Coordinates of N, CA, C and O in Angstrom, one line a residue:
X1 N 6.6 216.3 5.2 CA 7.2 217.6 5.5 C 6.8 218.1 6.9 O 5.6 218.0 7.2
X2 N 8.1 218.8 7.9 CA 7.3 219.5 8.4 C 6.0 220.6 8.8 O 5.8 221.5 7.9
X3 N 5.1 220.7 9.8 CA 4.6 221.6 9.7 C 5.3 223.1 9.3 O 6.6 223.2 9.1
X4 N 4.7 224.2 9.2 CA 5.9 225.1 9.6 C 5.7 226.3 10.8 O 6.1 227.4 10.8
X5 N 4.9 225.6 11.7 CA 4.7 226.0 13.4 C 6.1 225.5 13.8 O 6.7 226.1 14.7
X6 N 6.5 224.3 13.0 CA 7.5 223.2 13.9 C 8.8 223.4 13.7 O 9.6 222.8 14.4
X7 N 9.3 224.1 12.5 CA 10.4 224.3 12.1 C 11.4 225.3 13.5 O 11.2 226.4 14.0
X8 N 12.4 224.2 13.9 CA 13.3 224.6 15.1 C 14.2 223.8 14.5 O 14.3 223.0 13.6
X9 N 15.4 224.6 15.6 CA 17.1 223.7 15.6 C 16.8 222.7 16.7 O 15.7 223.0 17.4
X10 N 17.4 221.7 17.1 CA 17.3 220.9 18.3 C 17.7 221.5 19.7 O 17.6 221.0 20.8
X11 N 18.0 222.6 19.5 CA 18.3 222.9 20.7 C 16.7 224.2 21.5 O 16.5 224.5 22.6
X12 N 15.9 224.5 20.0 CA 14.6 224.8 20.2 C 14.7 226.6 19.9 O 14.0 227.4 20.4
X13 N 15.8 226.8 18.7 CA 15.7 228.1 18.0 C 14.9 228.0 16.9 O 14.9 227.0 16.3
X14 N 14.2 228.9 16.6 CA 13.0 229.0 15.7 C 13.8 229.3 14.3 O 14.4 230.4 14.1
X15 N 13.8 228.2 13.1 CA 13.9 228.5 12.0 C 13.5 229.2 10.9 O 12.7 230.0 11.4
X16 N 13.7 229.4 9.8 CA 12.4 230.6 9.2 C 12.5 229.5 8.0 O 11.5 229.7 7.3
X17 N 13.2 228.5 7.4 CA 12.7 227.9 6.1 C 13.9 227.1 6.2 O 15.0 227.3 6.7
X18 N 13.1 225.5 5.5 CA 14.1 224.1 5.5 C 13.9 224.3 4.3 O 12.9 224.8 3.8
X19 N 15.2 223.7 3.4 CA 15.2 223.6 1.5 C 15.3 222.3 1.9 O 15.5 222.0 3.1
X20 N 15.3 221.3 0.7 CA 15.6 219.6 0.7 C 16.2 219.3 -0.4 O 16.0 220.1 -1.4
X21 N 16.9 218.4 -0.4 CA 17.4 218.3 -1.7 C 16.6 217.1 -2.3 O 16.9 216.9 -3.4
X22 N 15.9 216.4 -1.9 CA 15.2 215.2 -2.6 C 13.4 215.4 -2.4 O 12.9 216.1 -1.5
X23 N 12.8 214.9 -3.2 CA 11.3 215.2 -3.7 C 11.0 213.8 -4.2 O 11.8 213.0 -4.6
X24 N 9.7 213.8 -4.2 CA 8.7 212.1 -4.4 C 7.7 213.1 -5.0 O 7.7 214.3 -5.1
X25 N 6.8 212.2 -5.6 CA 5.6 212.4 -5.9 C 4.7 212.1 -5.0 O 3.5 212.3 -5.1
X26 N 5.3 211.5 -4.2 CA 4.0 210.7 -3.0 C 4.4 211.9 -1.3 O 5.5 212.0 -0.7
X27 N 3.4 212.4 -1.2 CA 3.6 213.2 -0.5 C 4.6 213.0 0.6 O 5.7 213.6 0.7
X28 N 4.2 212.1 1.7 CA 4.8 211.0 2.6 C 6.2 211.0 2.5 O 6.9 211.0 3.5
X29 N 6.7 211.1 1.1 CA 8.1 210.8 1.2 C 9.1 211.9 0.5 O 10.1 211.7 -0.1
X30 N 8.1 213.6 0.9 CA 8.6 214.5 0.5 C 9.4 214.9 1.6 O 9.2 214.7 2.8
X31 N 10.6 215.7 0.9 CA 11.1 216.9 1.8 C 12.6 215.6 2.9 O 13.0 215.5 4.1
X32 N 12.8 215.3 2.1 CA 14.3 214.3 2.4 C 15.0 214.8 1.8 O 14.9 215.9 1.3
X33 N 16.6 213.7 1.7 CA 17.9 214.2 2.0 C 18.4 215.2 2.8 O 18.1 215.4 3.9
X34 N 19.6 216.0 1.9 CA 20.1 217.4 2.9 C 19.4 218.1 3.2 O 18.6 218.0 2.3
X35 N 19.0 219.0 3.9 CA 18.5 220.0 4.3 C 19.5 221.3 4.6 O 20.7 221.1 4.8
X36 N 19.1 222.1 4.5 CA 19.5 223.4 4.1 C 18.6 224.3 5.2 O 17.5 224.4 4.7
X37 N 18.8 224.7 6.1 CA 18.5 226.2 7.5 C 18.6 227.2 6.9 O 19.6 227.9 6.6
X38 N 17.3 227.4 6.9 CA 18.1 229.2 6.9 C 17.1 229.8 8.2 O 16.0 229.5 8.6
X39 N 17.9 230.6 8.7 CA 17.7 231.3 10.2 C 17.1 232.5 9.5 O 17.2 232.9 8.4
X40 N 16.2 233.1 10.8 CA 15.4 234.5 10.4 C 16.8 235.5 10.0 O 18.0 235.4 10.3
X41 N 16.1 236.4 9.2 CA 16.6 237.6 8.6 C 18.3 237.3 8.2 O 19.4 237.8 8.5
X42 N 18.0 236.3 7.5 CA 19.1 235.5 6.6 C 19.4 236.4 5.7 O 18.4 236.8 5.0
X43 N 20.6 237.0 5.3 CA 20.7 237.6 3.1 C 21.7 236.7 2.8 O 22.7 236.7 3.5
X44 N 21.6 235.9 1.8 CA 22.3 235.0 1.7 C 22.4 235.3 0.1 O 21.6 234.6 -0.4
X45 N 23.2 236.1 -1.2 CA 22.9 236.3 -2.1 C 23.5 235.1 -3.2 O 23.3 235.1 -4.4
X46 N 24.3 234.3 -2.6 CA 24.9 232.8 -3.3 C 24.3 231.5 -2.3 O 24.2 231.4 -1.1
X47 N 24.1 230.8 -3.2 CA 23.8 229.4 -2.8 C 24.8 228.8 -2.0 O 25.9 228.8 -2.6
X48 N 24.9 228.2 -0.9 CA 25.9 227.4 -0.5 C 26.9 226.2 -1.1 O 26.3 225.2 -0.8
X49 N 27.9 225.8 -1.6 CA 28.3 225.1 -2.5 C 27.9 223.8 -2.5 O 28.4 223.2 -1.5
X50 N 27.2 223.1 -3.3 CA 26.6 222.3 -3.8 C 25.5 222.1 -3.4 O 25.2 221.0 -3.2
X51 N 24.7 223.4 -3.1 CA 22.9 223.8 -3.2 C 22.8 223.9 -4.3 O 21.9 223.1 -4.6
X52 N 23.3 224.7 -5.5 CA 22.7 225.7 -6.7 C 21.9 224.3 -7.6 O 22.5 223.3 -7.8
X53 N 20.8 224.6 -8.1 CA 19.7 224.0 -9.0 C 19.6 222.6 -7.8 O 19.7 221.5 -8.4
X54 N 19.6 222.4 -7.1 CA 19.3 220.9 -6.2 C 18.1 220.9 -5.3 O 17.5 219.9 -5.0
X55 N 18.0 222.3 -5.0 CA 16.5 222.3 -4.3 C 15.3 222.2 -4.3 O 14.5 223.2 -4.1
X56 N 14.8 220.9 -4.6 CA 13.4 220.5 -4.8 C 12.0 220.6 -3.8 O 10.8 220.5 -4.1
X57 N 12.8 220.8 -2.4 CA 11.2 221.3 -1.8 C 11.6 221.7 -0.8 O 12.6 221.4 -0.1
X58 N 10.6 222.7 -0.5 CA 10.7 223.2 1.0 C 9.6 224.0 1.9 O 8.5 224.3 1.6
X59 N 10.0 224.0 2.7 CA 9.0 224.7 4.2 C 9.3 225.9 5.0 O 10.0 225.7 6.0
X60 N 8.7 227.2 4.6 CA 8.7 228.1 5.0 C 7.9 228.3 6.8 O 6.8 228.4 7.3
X61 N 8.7 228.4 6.9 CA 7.6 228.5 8.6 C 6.9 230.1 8.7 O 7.0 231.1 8.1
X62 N 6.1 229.7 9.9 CA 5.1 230.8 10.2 C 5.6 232.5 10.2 O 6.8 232.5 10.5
X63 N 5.2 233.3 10.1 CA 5.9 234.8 10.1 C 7.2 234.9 9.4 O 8.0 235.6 10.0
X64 N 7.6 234.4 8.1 CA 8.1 234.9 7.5 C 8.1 234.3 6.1 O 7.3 233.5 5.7
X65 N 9.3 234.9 5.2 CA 9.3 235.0 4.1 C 10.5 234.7 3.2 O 11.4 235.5 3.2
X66 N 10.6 233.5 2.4 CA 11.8 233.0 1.8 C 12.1 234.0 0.2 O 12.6 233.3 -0.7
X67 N 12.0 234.8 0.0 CA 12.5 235.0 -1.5 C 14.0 234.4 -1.9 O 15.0 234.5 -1.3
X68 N 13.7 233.7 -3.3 CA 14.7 232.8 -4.0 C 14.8 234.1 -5.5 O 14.0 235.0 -5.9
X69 N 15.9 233.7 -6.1 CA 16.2 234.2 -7.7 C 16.8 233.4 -8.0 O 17.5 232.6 -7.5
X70 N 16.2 233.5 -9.7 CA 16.7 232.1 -10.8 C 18.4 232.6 -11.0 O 19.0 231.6 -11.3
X71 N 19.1 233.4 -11.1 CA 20.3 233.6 -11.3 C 21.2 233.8 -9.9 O 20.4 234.0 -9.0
X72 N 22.4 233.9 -9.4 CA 23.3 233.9 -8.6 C 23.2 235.5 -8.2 O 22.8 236.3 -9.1
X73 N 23.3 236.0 -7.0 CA 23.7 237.5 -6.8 C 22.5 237.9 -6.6 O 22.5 239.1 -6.4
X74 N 21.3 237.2 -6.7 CA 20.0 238.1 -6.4 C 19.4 238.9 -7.8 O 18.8 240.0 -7.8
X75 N 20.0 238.0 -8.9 CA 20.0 238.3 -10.1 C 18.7 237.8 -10.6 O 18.0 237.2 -9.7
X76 N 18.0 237.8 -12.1 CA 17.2 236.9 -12.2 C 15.8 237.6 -11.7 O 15.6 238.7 -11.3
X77 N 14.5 236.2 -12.1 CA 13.4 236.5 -12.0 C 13.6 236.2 -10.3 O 14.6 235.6 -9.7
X78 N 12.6 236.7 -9.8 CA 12.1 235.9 -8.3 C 10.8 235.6 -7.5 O 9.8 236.3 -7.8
X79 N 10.8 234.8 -6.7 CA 9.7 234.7 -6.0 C 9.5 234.6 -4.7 O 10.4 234.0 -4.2
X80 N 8.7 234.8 -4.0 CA 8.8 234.5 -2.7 C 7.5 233.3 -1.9 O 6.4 233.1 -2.3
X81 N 8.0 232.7 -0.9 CA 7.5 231.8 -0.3 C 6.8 232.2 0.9 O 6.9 233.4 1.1
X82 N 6.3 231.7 1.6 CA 5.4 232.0 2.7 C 5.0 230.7 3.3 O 4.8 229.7 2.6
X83 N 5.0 230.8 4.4 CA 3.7 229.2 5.3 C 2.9 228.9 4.5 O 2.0 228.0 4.7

């Protein structure tokens, strides 16, 4: 997985959190397939279509804060992520 100092777009905009859609047990080969951006001070209250229950790991970068909810709409229990 990335650090999350390192999380940028290619063109060198600072991301705030990569989701993945594939996960290992073996560290090395975590944080593959799709990837999913989300940019600072994102509200995003629906999953993108065919994100919802797929996201098995991810990397929050430095100075900010990913909160997810178990239901659609910001419904649901929740949690938040950090570096």
């Amino acid at each position: 997985c990335p650090n999350p100092s390192d999380l940028r777009t290619a063109n060198g905009t600072r991301v705030c959190a990569q989701l993945y859609a594939d996960d290992s047990a073996y560290y090395d080969q975590c944080c593959a397939g799709a990837v999913l951006v989300v940019n600072p001070n994102s509200d995003v209250p629906y999953m993108p279509r065919g994100w919802a229950a797929r996201v098995s790991s991810l990397v929050v970068g430095t100075r900010c804060e990913l909160t997810v909810w178990s239901r659609a709409g910001k419904k649901g229990n929740s949690r938040r992520f950090g570096a």
